[in-house]
Structure formats: C-alpha cells, structure tokens
Short mmCIF file of N, CA and C in Angstrom, two decimals:
data_model
loop_
_atom_site.label_atom_id
_atom_site.label_comp_id
_atom_site.label_asym_id
_atom_site.label_seq_id
_atom_site.Cartn_x
_atom_site.Cartn_y
_atom_site.Cartn_z
N MET A 12 0.60 -16.05 17.57
CA MET A 12 -0.03 -16.62 16.40
C MET A 12 0.53 -18.01 16.16
N ASP A 13 -0.36 -18.94 15.96
CA ASP A 13 0.07 -20.29 15.66
C ASP A 13 0.00 -20.54 14.14
N GLU A 14 0.28 -21.76 13.75
CA GLU A 14 0.31 -22.10 12.33
C GLU A 14 -1.06 -21.91 11.66
N LEU A 15 -2.13 -22.23 12.39
CA LEU A 15 -3.47 -22.04 11.84
C LEU A 15 -3.74 -20.57 11.57
N ASP A 16 -3.36 -19.69 12.49
CA ASP A 16 -3.53 -18.26 12.28
C ASP A 16 -2.75 -17.81 11.04
N GLN A 17 -1.54 -18.29 10.90
CA GLN A 17 -0.72 -17.91 9.75
C GLN A 17 -1.34 -18.41 8.45
N ASN A 18 -1.85 -19.63 8.45
CA ASN A 18 -2.52 -20.15 7.25
C ASN A 18 -3.79 -19.37 6.93
N LEU A 19 -4.52 -18.99 7.97
CA LEU A 19 -5.73 -18.19 7.78
C LEU A 19 -5.39 -16.83 7.18
N ILE A 20 -4.37 -16.18 7.71
CA ILE A 20 -3.96 -14.88 7.19
C ILE A 20 -3.50 -14.99 5.74
N SER A 21 -2.76 -16.04 5.42
CA SER A 21 -2.32 -16.25 4.03
C SER A 21 -3.52 -16.43 3.10
N ALA A 22 -4.49 -17.21 3.54
CA ALA A 22 -5.68 -17.45 2.70
C ALA A 22 -6.47 -16.17 2.51
N LEU A 23 -6.62 -15.37 3.57
CA LEU A 23 -7.34 -14.10 3.45
C LEU A 23 -6.58 -13.10 2.60
N ALA A 24 -5.25 -13.12 2.69
CA ALA A 24 -4.44 -12.22 1.88
C ALA A 24 -4.58 -12.57 0.40
N ALA A 25 -4.70 -13.84 0.09
CA ALA A 25 -4.85 -14.28 -1.30
C ALA A 25 -6.22 -13.90 -1.86
N ASP A 26 -7.27 -14.01 -1.02
CA ASP A 26 -8.63 -13.67 -1.46
C ASP A 26 -9.51 -13.49 -0.24
N SER A 27 -9.63 -12.25 0.21
CA SER A 27 -10.41 -11.99 1.42
C SER A 27 -11.92 -12.11 1.20
N SER A 28 -12.34 -12.33 -0.04
CA SER A 28 -13.77 -12.49 -0.30
C SER A 28 -14.21 -13.96 -0.25
N THR A 29 -13.30 -14.87 0.06
CA THR A 29 -13.65 -16.29 0.15
C THR A 29 -14.70 -16.48 1.24
N PRO A 30 -15.80 -17.16 0.93
CA PRO A 30 -16.82 -17.40 1.95
C PRO A 30 -16.24 -18.15 3.15
N THR A 31 -16.75 -17.81 4.33
CA THR A 31 -16.25 -18.39 5.57
C THR A 31 -16.32 -19.91 5.57
N ALA A 32 -17.43 -20.46 5.10
CA ALA A 32 -17.59 -21.91 5.08
C ALA A 32 -16.54 -22.57 4.18
N GLN A 33 -16.28 -21.98 3.03
CA GLN A 33 -15.28 -22.52 2.11
C GLN A 33 -13.88 -22.43 2.72
N LEU A 34 -13.59 -21.33 3.37
CA LEU A 34 -12.29 -21.15 4.01
C LEU A 34 -12.10 -22.15 5.15
N ALA A 35 -13.15 -22.40 5.92
CA ALA A 35 -13.08 -23.38 7.02
C ALA A 35 -12.80 -24.77 6.47
N ARG A 36 -13.48 -25.14 5.38
CA ARG A 36 -13.22 -26.45 4.76
C ARG A 36 -11.77 -26.55 4.28
N LYS A 37 -11.29 -25.50 3.66
CA LYS A 37 -9.92 -25.48 3.15
C LYS A 37 -8.91 -25.67 4.27
N LEU A 38 -9.17 -25.05 5.42
CA LEU A 38 -8.24 -25.14 6.55
C LEU A 38 -8.51 -26.34 7.45
N GLY A 39 -9.61 -27.07 7.19
CA GLY A 39 -9.92 -28.26 7.96
C GLY A 39 -10.40 -27.98 9.37
N ILE A 40 -11.15 -26.91 9.54
CA ILE A 40 -11.68 -26.55 10.87
C ILE A 40 -13.16 -26.21 10.75
N ALA A 41 -13.83 -26.15 11.90
CA ALA A 41 -15.25 -25.78 11.91
C ALA A 41 -15.41 -24.30 11.57
N ARG A 42 -16.54 -23.99 10.96
CA ARG A 42 -16.82 -22.61 10.59
C ARG A 42 -16.81 -21.70 11.83
N SER A 43 -17.37 -22.17 12.93
CA SER A 43 -17.41 -21.37 14.16
C SER A 43 -16.00 -21.10 14.69
N THR A 44 -15.13 -22.09 14.56
CA THR A 44 -13.73 -21.91 14.99
C THR A 44 -13.06 -20.86 14.11
N LEU A 45 -13.30 -20.96 12.81
CA LEU A 45 -12.72 -19.99 11.88
C LEU A 45 -13.20 -18.58 12.21
N GLN A 46 -14.50 -18.44 12.42
CA GLN A 46 -15.07 -17.12 12.72
C GLN A 46 -14.47 -16.56 14.01
N ALA A 47 -14.31 -17.40 15.02
CA ALA A 47 -13.72 -16.95 16.29
C ALA A 47 -12.27 -16.51 16.08
N ARG A 48 -11.53 -17.23 15.26
CA ARG A 48 -10.14 -16.87 14.96
C ARG A 48 -10.07 -15.52 14.26
N ILE A 49 -10.92 -15.33 13.26
CA ILE A 49 -10.93 -14.07 12.52
C ILE A 49 -11.26 -12.91 13.46
N GLU A 50 -12.28 -13.09 14.30
CA GLU A 50 -12.67 -12.04 15.24
C GLU A 50 -11.53 -11.70 16.20
N ARG A 51 -10.82 -12.73 16.69
CA ARG A 51 -9.70 -12.49 17.59
C ARG A 51 -8.57 -11.75 16.87
N LEU A 52 -8.26 -12.15 15.65
CA LEU A 52 -7.21 -11.49 14.88
C LEU A 52 -7.57 -10.03 14.58
N GLU A 53 -8.83 -9.76 14.34
CA GLU A 53 -9.27 -8.38 14.13
C GLU A 53 -9.20 -7.58 15.44
N ARG A 54 -9.69 -8.17 16.52
CA ARG A 54 -9.73 -7.49 17.83
C ARG A 54 -8.33 -7.14 18.34
N THR A 55 -7.36 -8.03 18.10
CA THR A 55 -6.00 -7.80 18.58
C THR A 55 -5.16 -6.97 17.61
N GLY A 56 -5.75 -6.59 16.48
CA GLY A 56 -5.05 -5.72 15.54
C GLY A 56 -4.15 -6.44 14.56
N VAL A 57 -4.13 -7.77 14.59
CA VAL A 57 -3.33 -8.51 13.61
C VAL A 57 -3.92 -8.29 12.22
N ILE A 58 -5.24 -8.35 12.13
CA ILE A 58 -5.93 -8.00 10.89
C ILE A 58 -6.49 -6.60 11.10
N ALA A 59 -5.97 -5.64 10.32
CA ALA A 59 -6.38 -4.25 10.48
C ALA A 59 -7.52 -3.88 9.55
N GLY A 60 -7.78 -4.69 8.55
CA GLY A 60 -8.85 -4.38 7.61
C GLY A 60 -8.74 -5.24 6.37
N TYR A 61 -9.65 -5.02 5.46
CA TYR A 61 -9.71 -5.78 4.22
C TYR A 61 -9.74 -4.80 3.07
N THR A 62 -9.23 -5.22 1.93
CA THR A 62 -9.18 -4.34 0.78
C THR A 62 -9.37 -5.15 -0.50
N ILE A 63 -9.38 -4.46 -1.61
CA ILE A 63 -9.46 -5.15 -2.90
C ILE A 63 -8.11 -5.07 -3.60
N ARG A 64 -7.89 -5.99 -4.49
CA ARG A 64 -6.71 -5.95 -5.35
C ARG A 64 -7.24 -5.76 -6.76
N LEU A 65 -6.79 -4.69 -7.40
CA LEU A 65 -7.27 -4.39 -8.74
C LEU A 65 -6.80 -5.44 -9.74
N GLY A 66 -7.61 -5.66 -10.74
CA GLY A 66 -7.28 -6.64 -11.77
C GLY A 66 -6.17 -6.17 -12.67
N GLU A 67 -5.61 -7.10 -13.39
CA GLU A 67 -4.48 -6.85 -14.28
C GLU A 67 -4.79 -5.77 -15.31
N ALA A 68 -6.01 -5.78 -15.85
CA ALA A 68 -6.38 -4.80 -16.88
C ALA A 68 -6.31 -3.38 -16.33
N VAL A 69 -6.74 -3.18 -15.10
CA VAL A 69 -6.71 -1.85 -14.49
C VAL A 69 -5.27 -1.48 -14.13
N GLU A 70 -4.55 -2.40 -13.53
CA GLU A 70 -3.17 -2.14 -13.11
C GLU A 70 -2.27 -1.78 -14.28
N ARG A 71 -2.48 -2.42 -15.43
CA ARG A 71 -1.65 -2.12 -16.61
C ARG A 71 -1.83 -0.70 -17.10
N ARG A 72 -3.03 -0.15 -16.91
CA ARG A 72 -3.32 1.22 -17.37
C ARG A 72 -2.70 2.28 -16.47
N ARG A 73 -2.45 1.95 -15.22
CA ARG A 73 -1.99 2.94 -14.25
C ARG A 73 -0.50 3.22 -14.42
N ILE A 74 -0.16 4.47 -14.25
CA ILE A 74 1.24 4.90 -14.36
C ILE A 74 1.74 5.12 -12.94
N ARG A 75 2.88 4.51 -12.63
CA ARG A 75 3.43 4.60 -11.28
C ARG A 75 4.75 5.34 -11.30
N ALA A 76 5.06 5.93 -10.18
CA ALA A 76 6.33 6.63 -10.04
C ALA A 76 6.81 6.53 -8.59
N THR A 77 8.11 6.58 -8.44
CA THR A 77 8.74 6.71 -7.14
C THR A 77 9.23 8.14 -7.06
N VAL A 78 8.93 8.81 -5.96
CA VAL A 78 9.35 10.20 -5.78
C VAL A 78 10.22 10.28 -4.54
N LEU A 79 11.42 10.80 -4.72
CA LEU A 79 12.35 11.00 -3.62
C LEU A 79 12.22 12.45 -3.17
N ILE A 80 12.09 12.67 -1.87
CA ILE A 80 11.86 14.02 -1.36
C ILE A 80 12.93 14.39 -0.33
N HIS A 81 13.47 15.59 -0.50
CA HIS A 81 14.38 16.18 0.49
C HIS A 81 13.56 17.21 1.26
N VAL A 82 13.46 17.05 2.57
CA VAL A 82 12.62 17.89 3.41
C VAL A 82 13.48 18.81 4.27
N GLU A 83 13.04 20.03 4.45
CA GLU A 83 13.74 20.96 5.33
C GLU A 83 13.73 20.42 6.76
N PRO A 84 14.77 20.71 7.52
CA PRO A 84 14.82 20.23 8.91
C PRO A 84 13.56 20.62 9.68
N ARG A 85 13.08 19.73 10.50
CA ARG A 85 11.91 19.90 11.36
C ARG A 85 10.60 20.13 10.60
N SER A 86 10.56 19.77 9.33
CA SER A 86 9.34 19.94 8.54
C SER A 86 8.65 18.62 8.22
N THR A 87 9.20 17.52 8.67
CA THR A 87 8.66 16.20 8.30
C THR A 87 7.19 16.07 8.67
N ALA A 88 6.82 16.43 9.89
CA ALA A 88 5.43 16.26 10.33
C ALA A 88 4.46 17.07 9.48
N SER A 89 4.80 18.31 9.16
CA SER A 89 3.88 19.13 8.36
C SER A 89 3.82 18.65 6.92
N VAL A 90 4.94 18.16 6.38
CA VAL A 90 4.93 17.61 5.02
C VAL A 90 4.05 16.36 4.98
N LEU A 91 4.20 15.48 5.96
CA LEU A 91 3.37 14.27 6.03
C LEU A 91 1.89 14.62 6.13
N GLN A 92 1.57 15.64 6.88
CA GLN A 92 0.18 16.07 7.03
C GLN A 92 -0.41 16.50 5.69
N ARG A 93 0.39 17.10 4.84
CA ARG A 93 -0.08 17.53 3.51
C ARG A 93 -0.12 16.37 2.51
N LEU A 94 0.79 15.40 2.67
CA LEU A 94 0.83 14.27 1.75
C LEU A 94 -0.30 13.27 2.01
N ARG A 95 -0.65 13.07 3.27
CA ARG A 95 -1.61 12.03 3.65
C ARG A 95 -2.93 12.10 2.87
N PRO A 96 -3.55 13.27 2.68
CA PRO A 96 -4.83 13.29 1.95
C PRO A 96 -4.71 13.17 0.43
N MET A 97 -3.51 13.18 -0.12
CA MET A 97 -3.35 13.08 -1.57
C MET A 97 -3.63 11.64 -2.01
N ARG A 98 -4.70 11.45 -2.75
CA ARG A 98 -5.10 10.09 -3.16
C ARG A 98 -4.07 9.42 -4.05
N ALA A 99 -3.33 10.19 -4.81
CA ALA A 99 -2.34 9.63 -5.73
C ALA A 99 -1.12 9.07 -4.99
N VAL A 100 -0.93 9.47 -3.75
CA VAL A 100 0.21 8.97 -2.96
C VAL A 100 -0.23 7.67 -2.29
N GLU A 101 0.29 6.55 -2.79
CA GLU A 101 -0.09 5.24 -2.25
C GLU A 101 0.67 4.88 -0.99
N ALA A 102 1.92 5.32 -0.91
CA ALA A 102 2.75 4.98 0.26
C ALA A 102 3.81 6.05 0.45
N CYS A 103 4.23 6.21 1.70
CA CYS A 103 5.27 7.17 2.04
C CYS A 103 6.19 6.51 3.06
N TYR A 104 7.47 6.54 2.80
CA TYR A 104 8.48 5.95 3.68
C TYR A 104 9.50 7.02 4.02
N THR A 105 9.96 7.05 5.27
CA THR A 105 11.13 7.86 5.59
C THR A 105 12.34 7.00 5.31
N THR A 106 13.45 7.64 5.04
CA THR A 106 14.63 6.90 4.63
C THR A 106 15.90 7.60 5.10
N THR A 107 17.00 6.90 4.97
CA THR A 107 18.30 7.48 5.26
C THR A 107 18.93 7.90 3.95
N GLY A 108 20.00 8.66 4.01
CA GLY A 108 20.68 9.09 2.79
C GLY A 108 20.41 10.54 2.51
N ARG A 109 20.66 10.94 1.28
CA ARG A 109 20.52 12.35 0.94
C ARG A 109 19.07 12.79 0.82
N MET A 110 18.15 11.88 0.59
CA MET A 110 16.72 12.19 0.54
C MET A 110 16.07 11.70 1.83
N ASP A 111 14.97 12.34 2.21
CA ASP A 111 14.35 12.06 3.49
C ASP A 111 13.12 11.15 3.41
N MET A 112 12.44 11.16 2.26
CA MET A 112 11.23 10.36 2.08
C MET A 112 11.22 9.74 0.69
N VAL A 113 10.55 8.61 0.60
CA VAL A 113 10.28 7.94 -0.67
C VAL A 113 8.77 7.77 -0.76
N LEU A 114 8.20 8.27 -1.84
CA LEU A 114 6.77 8.13 -2.09
C LEU A 114 6.54 7.20 -3.26
N LEU A 115 5.47 6.44 -3.20
CA LEU A 115 4.99 5.68 -4.34
C LEU A 115 3.71 6.37 -4.77
N ILE A 116 3.68 6.87 -6.02
CA ILE A 116 2.49 7.56 -6.50
C ILE A 116 1.95 6.85 -7.74
N VAL A 117 0.67 7.10 -8.02
CA VAL A 117 0.02 6.45 -9.15
C VAL A 117 -0.94 7.44 -9.80
N GLY A 118 -1.11 7.31 -11.11
CA GLY A 118 -2.05 8.13 -11.85
C GLY A 118 -2.55 7.41 -13.07
N GLU A 119 -3.65 7.89 -13.60
CA GLU A 119 -4.21 7.29 -14.81
C GLU A 119 -3.54 7.85 -16.06
N THR A 120 -3.01 9.08 -15.95
CA THR A 120 -2.38 9.73 -17.11
C THR A 120 -1.08 10.40 -16.66
N THR A 121 -0.24 10.74 -17.63
CA THR A 121 0.98 11.48 -17.28
C THR A 121 0.62 12.87 -16.77
N GLN A 122 -0.45 13.45 -17.26
CA GLN A 122 -0.88 14.75 -16.77
C GLN A 122 -1.25 14.67 -15.28
N GLU A 123 -1.95 13.61 -14.90
CA GLU A 123 -2.31 13.43 -13.49
C GLU A 123 -1.05 13.28 -12.63
N LEU A 124 -0.08 12.52 -13.12
CA LEU A 124 1.19 12.39 -12.39
C LEU A 124 1.89 13.74 -12.28
N ASP A 125 1.90 14.49 -13.37
CA ASP A 125 2.55 15.80 -13.39
C ASP A 125 1.90 16.74 -12.37
N GLU A 126 0.58 16.73 -12.30
CA GLU A 126 -0.14 17.57 -11.34
C GLU A 126 0.19 17.16 -9.91
N THR A 127 0.28 15.86 -9.68
CA THR A 127 0.63 15.37 -8.34
C THR A 127 2.05 15.79 -7.98
N LEU A 128 2.97 15.66 -8.92
CA LEU A 128 4.35 16.07 -8.67
C LEU A 128 4.45 17.56 -8.38
N ASP A 129 3.68 18.38 -9.11
CA ASP A 129 3.64 19.82 -8.86
C ASP A 129 3.11 20.11 -7.45
N ALA A 130 2.05 19.39 -7.07
CA ALA A 130 1.46 19.60 -5.74
C ALA A 130 2.44 19.20 -4.63
N ILE A 131 3.18 18.12 -4.84
CA ILE A 131 4.18 17.70 -3.86
C ILE A 131 5.28 18.74 -3.75
N GLY A 132 5.76 19.21 -4.89
CA GLY A 132 6.83 20.21 -4.89
C GLY A 132 6.43 21.53 -4.26
N ALA A 133 5.12 21.83 -4.25
CA ALA A 133 4.62 23.09 -3.69
C ALA A 133 4.38 23.03 -2.19
N ILE A 134 4.53 21.87 -1.58
CA ILE A 134 4.30 21.74 -0.14
C ILE A 134 5.39 22.50 0.61
N PRO A 135 5.01 23.39 1.52
CA PRO A 135 6.02 24.08 2.33
C PRO A 135 6.86 23.06 3.11
N GLY A 136 8.16 23.21 3.03
CA GLY A 136 9.07 22.28 3.70
C GLY A 136 9.71 21.28 2.76
N VAL A 137 9.15 21.13 1.56
CA VAL A 137 9.76 20.26 0.55
C VAL A 137 10.85 21.06 -0.14
N ARG A 138 12.08 20.63 0.05
CA ARG A 138 13.23 21.37 -0.50
C ARG A 138 13.54 20.96 -1.92
N ASP A 139 13.42 19.64 -2.20
CA ASP A 139 13.81 19.12 -3.52
C ASP A 139 13.11 17.79 -3.74
N THR A 140 12.83 17.46 -5.00
CA THR A 140 12.25 16.16 -5.34
C THR A 140 12.99 15.57 -6.54
N GLU A 141 12.92 14.27 -6.63
CA GLU A 141 13.42 13.56 -7.81
C GLU A 141 12.40 12.48 -8.13
N SER A 142 11.96 12.42 -9.38
CA SER A 142 10.91 11.50 -9.80
C SER A 142 11.48 10.40 -10.68
N LEU A 143 11.01 9.20 -10.46
CA LEU A 143 11.40 8.04 -11.25
C LEU A 143 10.13 7.36 -11.74
N ILE A 144 9.82 7.51 -13.02
CA ILE A 144 8.61 6.92 -13.59
C ILE A 144 8.88 5.44 -13.85
N HIS A 145 7.97 4.58 -13.39
CA HIS A 145 8.11 3.14 -13.60
C HIS A 145 7.70 2.81 -15.03
N LEU A 146 8.54 2.10 -15.75
CA LEU A 146 8.23 1.75 -17.14
C LEU A 146 7.57 0.39 -17.26
N SER A 147 8.16 -0.64 -16.71
CA SER A 147 7.55 -1.97 -16.78
C SER A 147 7.90 -2.74 -15.52
N THR A 148 7.05 -3.67 -15.18
CA THR A 148 7.27 -4.52 -14.01
C THR A 148 7.86 -5.83 -14.48
N LYS A 149 9.05 -6.12 -14.04
CA LYS A 149 9.70 -7.38 -14.41
C LYS A 149 9.25 -8.51 -13.49
N PHE A 150 9.05 -8.20 -12.20
CA PHE A 150 8.41 -9.13 -11.26
C PHE A 150 7.98 -8.33 -10.04
N ASP A 151 7.00 -8.87 -9.32
CA ASP A 151 6.48 -8.23 -8.11
C ASP A 151 6.09 -9.34 -7.17
N ARG A 152 6.84 -9.54 -6.13
CA ARG A 152 6.58 -10.63 -5.17
C ARG A 152 5.33 -10.38 -4.33
N ARG A 153 4.82 -9.14 -4.30
CA ARG A 153 3.65 -8.83 -3.48
C ARG A 153 2.36 -9.38 -4.06
N THR A 154 2.35 -9.75 -5.33
CA THR A 154 1.11 -10.22 -5.95
C THR A 154 1.04 -11.72 -5.98
#
C-alpha cells in the first residue's frame, strides 16, 4: 500500500458514502484511477466491507458493557460458536490473565443487557463471568 491507498482508506473510513467523483477530486486523481484502487483494495482483502456509523443520538441511548469470561479448558471453540450469533455481542477478544475472553456488549435497556448476560452465563463451558457496565465515555479515539 502506498500513500494514496492510505489516504483513500482514511477518507473511506471517515465517510464511506462519499461519492466516487468527490473522493477523486479530494485526493487529486481521476475517478477511474480511484475506482481501480478501490476495486484492488477490495479484491486483495485490504477493504473487507463497508458499514454505517450510528449517530450520536442513537449511541447515547445504547448501554454498553465489558464482560470478562472464564472458560473451561478446551471449551473456547464451542463457547465462540454460541457467542457469534448473539447480536448484542459486538466484539470478542481472547486474552491472557485470569479471564479467557473479553466481550463488548450493547443493549437498548438494562433488561436487554441482563438477558444477554444470562444467556452468556448459560453457555456450556462458561465457568465464570464479570460484567462492567460503561457509565460515560470520556474520549474515544475510534470516532
């Protein structure tokens, strides 16, 4: 990836709905060149897809939590298989230390979070969980 690819990825990450012609003008290249770059980045897997970023009004309403999970030995694959279809689970990371996984979960209500936590705790192979409800965001470099 060269500097143009990196600038293109940054621009798409900021707003993937920007029209191709506008993006080409911003980057100072021909529209056809831009389109060829995007197609190559998609084909080689650098760009895996496009998504939306929810607005501030929606994000403020959502309740987030971090869930730490202790998994029984040799149960990681089956636990992951059960977690993957849960829409409330936004991300799952394996980790070192006394807990084996870290989940980021989201819900519209505390009841929804509680139901998700109950469902996670009921997964065969989940030995223990610890939940940390997010209260306020002081800063987020991802946005």
